[in-house]
Amino acid sequence: MKIKTSELTGEALNWAVQKAERPGKRMLSPIDYCGKWKFGGPIIEREKIDIGIDDWNWKGRPKDSPWVAAHSLMREAMEEDIPSFGPTPLIAAMRCLVASKLGDVVDIPAEI
């Protein structure tokens, strides 16, 4: 089932993060990347994902998603790095990772 990366949450988002982190490898037991900093935090640090509150009012940001994440929020040429949004910092950051590695749409298995 194809889902927009910007709409991924819960198990589907965690599955997509694991797929982005382990391309071509067997999936492990579910890991809560978007709910636990001990799993998502190291990815944010390694990938240098910036996270902040969207006080710039980006076009297309859902009202229930005040957090914004991008590989460089301070970069002048934002065309290269489209921000991701989420209701929490971890969800925004994990959507950013998935978008950068897997694209704007992810094919999630039906059993997820």
PDB file of C-alpha atoms in Angstrom:
ATOM      1  CA  MET A   1       0.000   0.000   0.000  1.00  0.00           C
ATOM      2  CA  LYS A   2       1.545   3.300  -1.092  1.00  0.00           C
ATOM      3  CA  ILE A   3       1.570   6.075   1.520  1.00  0.00           C
ATOM      4  CA  LYS A   4       2.941   9.608   1.300  1.00  0.00           C
ATOM      5  CA  THR A   5       5.991   9.962   3.505  1.00  0.00           C
ATOM      6  CA  SER A   6       4.455  13.104   4.989  1.00  0.00           C
ATOM      7  CA  GLU A   7       1.532  10.992   6.284  1.00  0.00           C
ATOM      8  CA  LEU A   8       3.512   8.092   7.784  1.00  0.00           C
ATOM      9  CA  THR A   9       3.003   7.467  11.506  1.00  0.00           C
ATOM     10  CA  GLY A  10       3.365   4.677  14.056  1.00  0.00           C
ATOM     11  CA  GLU A  11       4.307   1.217  12.811  1.00  0.00           C
ATOM     12  CA  ALA A  12       4.355   2.293   9.169  1.00  0.00           C
ATOM     13  CA  LEU A  13       6.841   5.097   9.887  1.00  0.00           C
ATOM     14  CA  ASN A  14       9.007   2.820  12.031  1.00  0.00           C
ATOM     15  CA  TRP A  15       8.985   0.203   9.246  1.00  0.00           C
ATOM     16  CA  ALA A  16      10.009   2.838   6.671  1.00  0.00           C
ATOM     17  CA  VAL A  17      12.849   4.100   8.899  1.00  0.00           C
ATOM     18  CA  GLN A  18      14.174   0.565   9.266  1.00  0.00           C
ATOM     19  CA  LYS A  19      13.964   0.071   5.489  1.00  0.00           C
ATOM     20  CA  ALA A  20      15.885   3.335   4.975  1.00  0.00           C
ATOM     21  CA  GLU A  21      18.483   2.332   7.566  1.00  0.00           C
ATOM     22  CA  ARG A  22      18.929  -1.255   6.306  1.00  0.00           C
ATOM     23  CA  PRO A  23      18.344  -1.220   2.531  1.00  0.00           C
ATOM     24  CA  GLY A  24      18.156  -4.688   1.054  1.00  0.00           C
ATOM     25  CA  LYS A  25      18.489  -6.402   4.438  1.00  0.00           C
ATOM     26  CA  ARG A  26      16.042  -8.503   6.440  1.00  0.00           C
ATOM     27  CA  MET A  27      13.743  -6.468   8.657  1.00  0.00           C
ATOM     28  CA  LEU A  28      14.361  -6.758  12.388  1.00  0.00           C
ATOM     29  CA  SER A  29      11.790  -6.849  15.171  1.00  0.00           C
ATOM     30  CA  PRO A  30       9.872  -3.558  15.307  1.00  0.00           C
ATOM     31  CA  ILE A  31      11.895  -0.648  16.682  1.00  0.00           C
ATOM     32  CA  ASP A  32      10.163   2.534  17.899  1.00  0.00           C
ATOM     33  CA  TYR A  33      12.262   5.115  16.044  1.00  0.00           C
ATOM     34  CA  CYS A  34       9.502   7.728  16.067  1.00  0.00           C
ATOM     35  CA  GLY A  35       8.598   7.317  19.748  1.00  0.00           C
ATOM     36  CA  LYS A  36      11.872   6.747  21.590  1.00  0.00           C
ATOM     37  CA  TRP A  37      14.813   9.110  21.502  1.00  0.00           C
ATOM     38  CA  LYS A  38      17.270   6.281  22.225  1.00  0.00           C
ATOM     39  CA  PHE A  39      16.497   4.904  18.742  1.00  0.00           C
ATOM     40  CA  GLY A  40      15.678   8.041  16.732  1.00  0.00           C
ATOM     41  CA  GLY A  41      18.186  10.372  18.407  1.00  0.00           C
ATOM     42  CA  PRO A  42      21.350   8.724  17.057  1.00  0.00           C
ATOM     43  CA  ILE A  43      19.906   8.855  13.533  1.00  0.00           C
ATOM     44  CA  ILE A  44      19.175  12.576  13.903  1.00  0.00           C
ATOM     45  CA  GLU A  45      22.739  13.197  15.096  1.00  0.00           C
ATOM     46  CA  ARG A  46      24.386  11.023  12.427  1.00  0.00           C
ATOM     47  CA  GLU A  47      22.303  12.429   9.567  1.00  0.00           C
ATOM     48  CA  LYS A  48      22.645  16.007  10.883  1.00  0.00           C
ATOM     49  CA  ILE A  49      18.884  16.570  10.796  1.00  0.00           C
ATOM     50  CA  ASP A  50      17.866  19.960  12.147  1.00  0.00           C
ATOM     51  CA  ILE A  51      14.616  20.118  14.114  1.00  0.00           C
ATOM     52  CA  GLY A  52      12.637  23.154  15.200  1.00  0.00           C
ATOM     53  CA  ILE A  53       9.237  24.662  15.730  1.00  0.00           C
ATOM     54  CA  ASP A  54       7.793  25.959  12.458  1.00  0.00           C
ATOM     55  CA  ASP A  55       7.550  29.643  13.202  1.00  0.00           C
ATOM     56  CA  TRP A  56       8.161  30.405   9.506  1.00  0.00           C
ATOM     57  CA  ASN A  57       4.711  29.013   8.580  1.00  0.00           C
ATOM     58  CA  TRP A  58       5.873  26.858   5.677  1.00  0.00           C
ATOM     59  CA  LYS A  59       3.385  26.346   2.884  1.00  0.00           C
ATOM     60  CA  GLY A  60       1.699  22.972   3.049  1.00  0.00           C
ATOM     61  CA  ARG A  61       2.375  22.352   6.747  1.00  0.00           C
ATOM     62  CA  PRO A  62      -0.530  20.552   8.404  1.00  0.00           C
ATOM     63  CA  LYS A  63      -1.959  22.496  11.365  1.00  0.00           C
ATOM     64  CA  ASP A  64      -1.426  19.557  13.722  1.00  0.00           C
ATOM     65  CA  SER A  65       2.284  19.326  12.800  1.00  0.00           C
ATOM     66  CA  PRO A  66       4.162  22.241  14.376  1.00  0.00           C
ATOM     67  CA  TRP A  67       7.593  20.575  14.203  1.00  0.00           C
ATOM     68  CA  VAL A  68       9.801  20.910  11.124  1.00  0.00           C
ATOM     69  CA  ALA A  69      12.887  18.855  10.251  1.00  0.00           C
ATOM     70  CA  ALA A  70      15.380  19.123   7.408  1.00  0.00           C
ATOM     71  CA  HIS A  71      18.988  18.278   6.765  1.00  0.00           C
ATOM     72  CA  SER A  72      19.735  21.988   6.967  1.00  0.00           C
ATOM     73  CA  LEU A  73      17.053  24.428   8.068  1.00  0.00           C
ATOM     74  CA  MET A  74      19.550  27.264   7.886  1.00  0.00           C
ATOM     75  CA  ARG A  75      20.689  26.567   4.311  1.00  0.00           C
ATOM     76  CA  GLU A  76      19.883  29.454   1.969  1.00  0.00           C
ATOM     77  CA  ALA A  77      18.987  27.240  -1.009  1.00  0.00           C
ATOM     78  CA  MET A  78      16.055  25.350   0.519  1.00  0.00           C
ATOM     79  CA  GLU A  79      15.015  23.926  -2.868  1.00  0.00           C
ATOM     80  CA  GLU A  80      17.513  21.103  -2.309  1.00  0.00           C
ATOM     81  CA  ASP A  81      16.126  20.064   1.071  1.00  0.00           C
ATOM     82  CA  ILE A  82      12.356  20.126   1.400  1.00  0.00           C
ATOM     83  CA  PRO A  83      11.355  20.163   5.067  1.00  0.00           C
ATOM     84  CA  SER A  84       9.306  17.436   6.731  1.00  0.00           C
ATOM     85  CA  PHE A  85       6.690  18.135   9.377  1.00  0.00           C
ATOM     86  CA  GLY A  86       5.274  16.217  12.305  1.00  0.00           C
ATOM     87  CA  PRO A  87       3.306  16.461  15.540  1.00  0.00           C
ATOM     88  CA  THR A  88       6.510  15.601  17.475  1.00  0.00           C
ATOM     89  CA  PRO A  89      10.201  16.298  16.805  1.00  0.00           C
ATOM     90  CA  LEU A  90      10.951  12.586  16.328  1.00  0.00           C
ATOM     91  CA  ILE A  91       8.163  12.063  13.819  1.00  0.00           C
ATOM     92  CA  ALA A  92       9.255  15.109  11.807  1.00  0.00           C
ATOM     93  CA  ALA A  93      12.885  13.935  11.830  1.00  0.00           C
ATOM     94  CA  MET A  94      12.067  10.329  10.898  1.00  0.00           C
ATOM     95  CA  ARG A  95       9.856  11.542   8.029  1.00  0.00           C
ATOM     96  CA  CYS A  96      12.808  13.680   6.905  1.00  0.00           C
ATOM     97  CA  LEU A  97      15.095  10.629   6.911  1.00  0.00           C
ATOM     98  CA  VAL A  98      12.589   8.472   5.025  1.00  0.00           C
ATOM     99  CA  ALA A  99      11.922  11.195   2.441  1.00  0.00           C
ATOM    100  CA  SER A 100      15.647  11.663   1.798  1.00  0.00           C
ATOM    101  CA  LYS A 101      16.355   7.923   1.444  1.00  0.00           C
ATOM    102  CA  LEU A 102      13.112   6.445   0.043  1.00  0.00           C
ATOM    103  CA  GLY A 103      11.291   9.390  -1.523  1.00  0.00           C
ATOM    104  CA  ASP A 104       7.943  11.119  -1.116  1.00  0.00           C
ATOM    105  CA  VAL A 105       5.894   7.900  -1.352  1.00  0.00           C
ATOM    106  CA  VAL A 106       6.670   4.590   0.362  1.00  0.00           C
ATOM    107  CA  ASP A 107       5.196   1.182  -0.458  1.00  0.00           C
ATOM    108  CA  ILE A 108       4.270  -0.221   2.971  1.00  0.00           C
ATOM    109  CA  PRO A 109       3.399  -3.945   3.228  1.00  0.00           C
ATOM    110  CA  ALA A 110      -0.287  -4.588   3.920  1.00  0.00           C
ATOM    111  CA  GLU A 111       0.489  -6.437   7.153  1.00  0.00           C
ATOM    112  CA  ILE A 112       2.000  -3.311   8.755  1.00  0.00           C
TER     113      ILE A 112
END
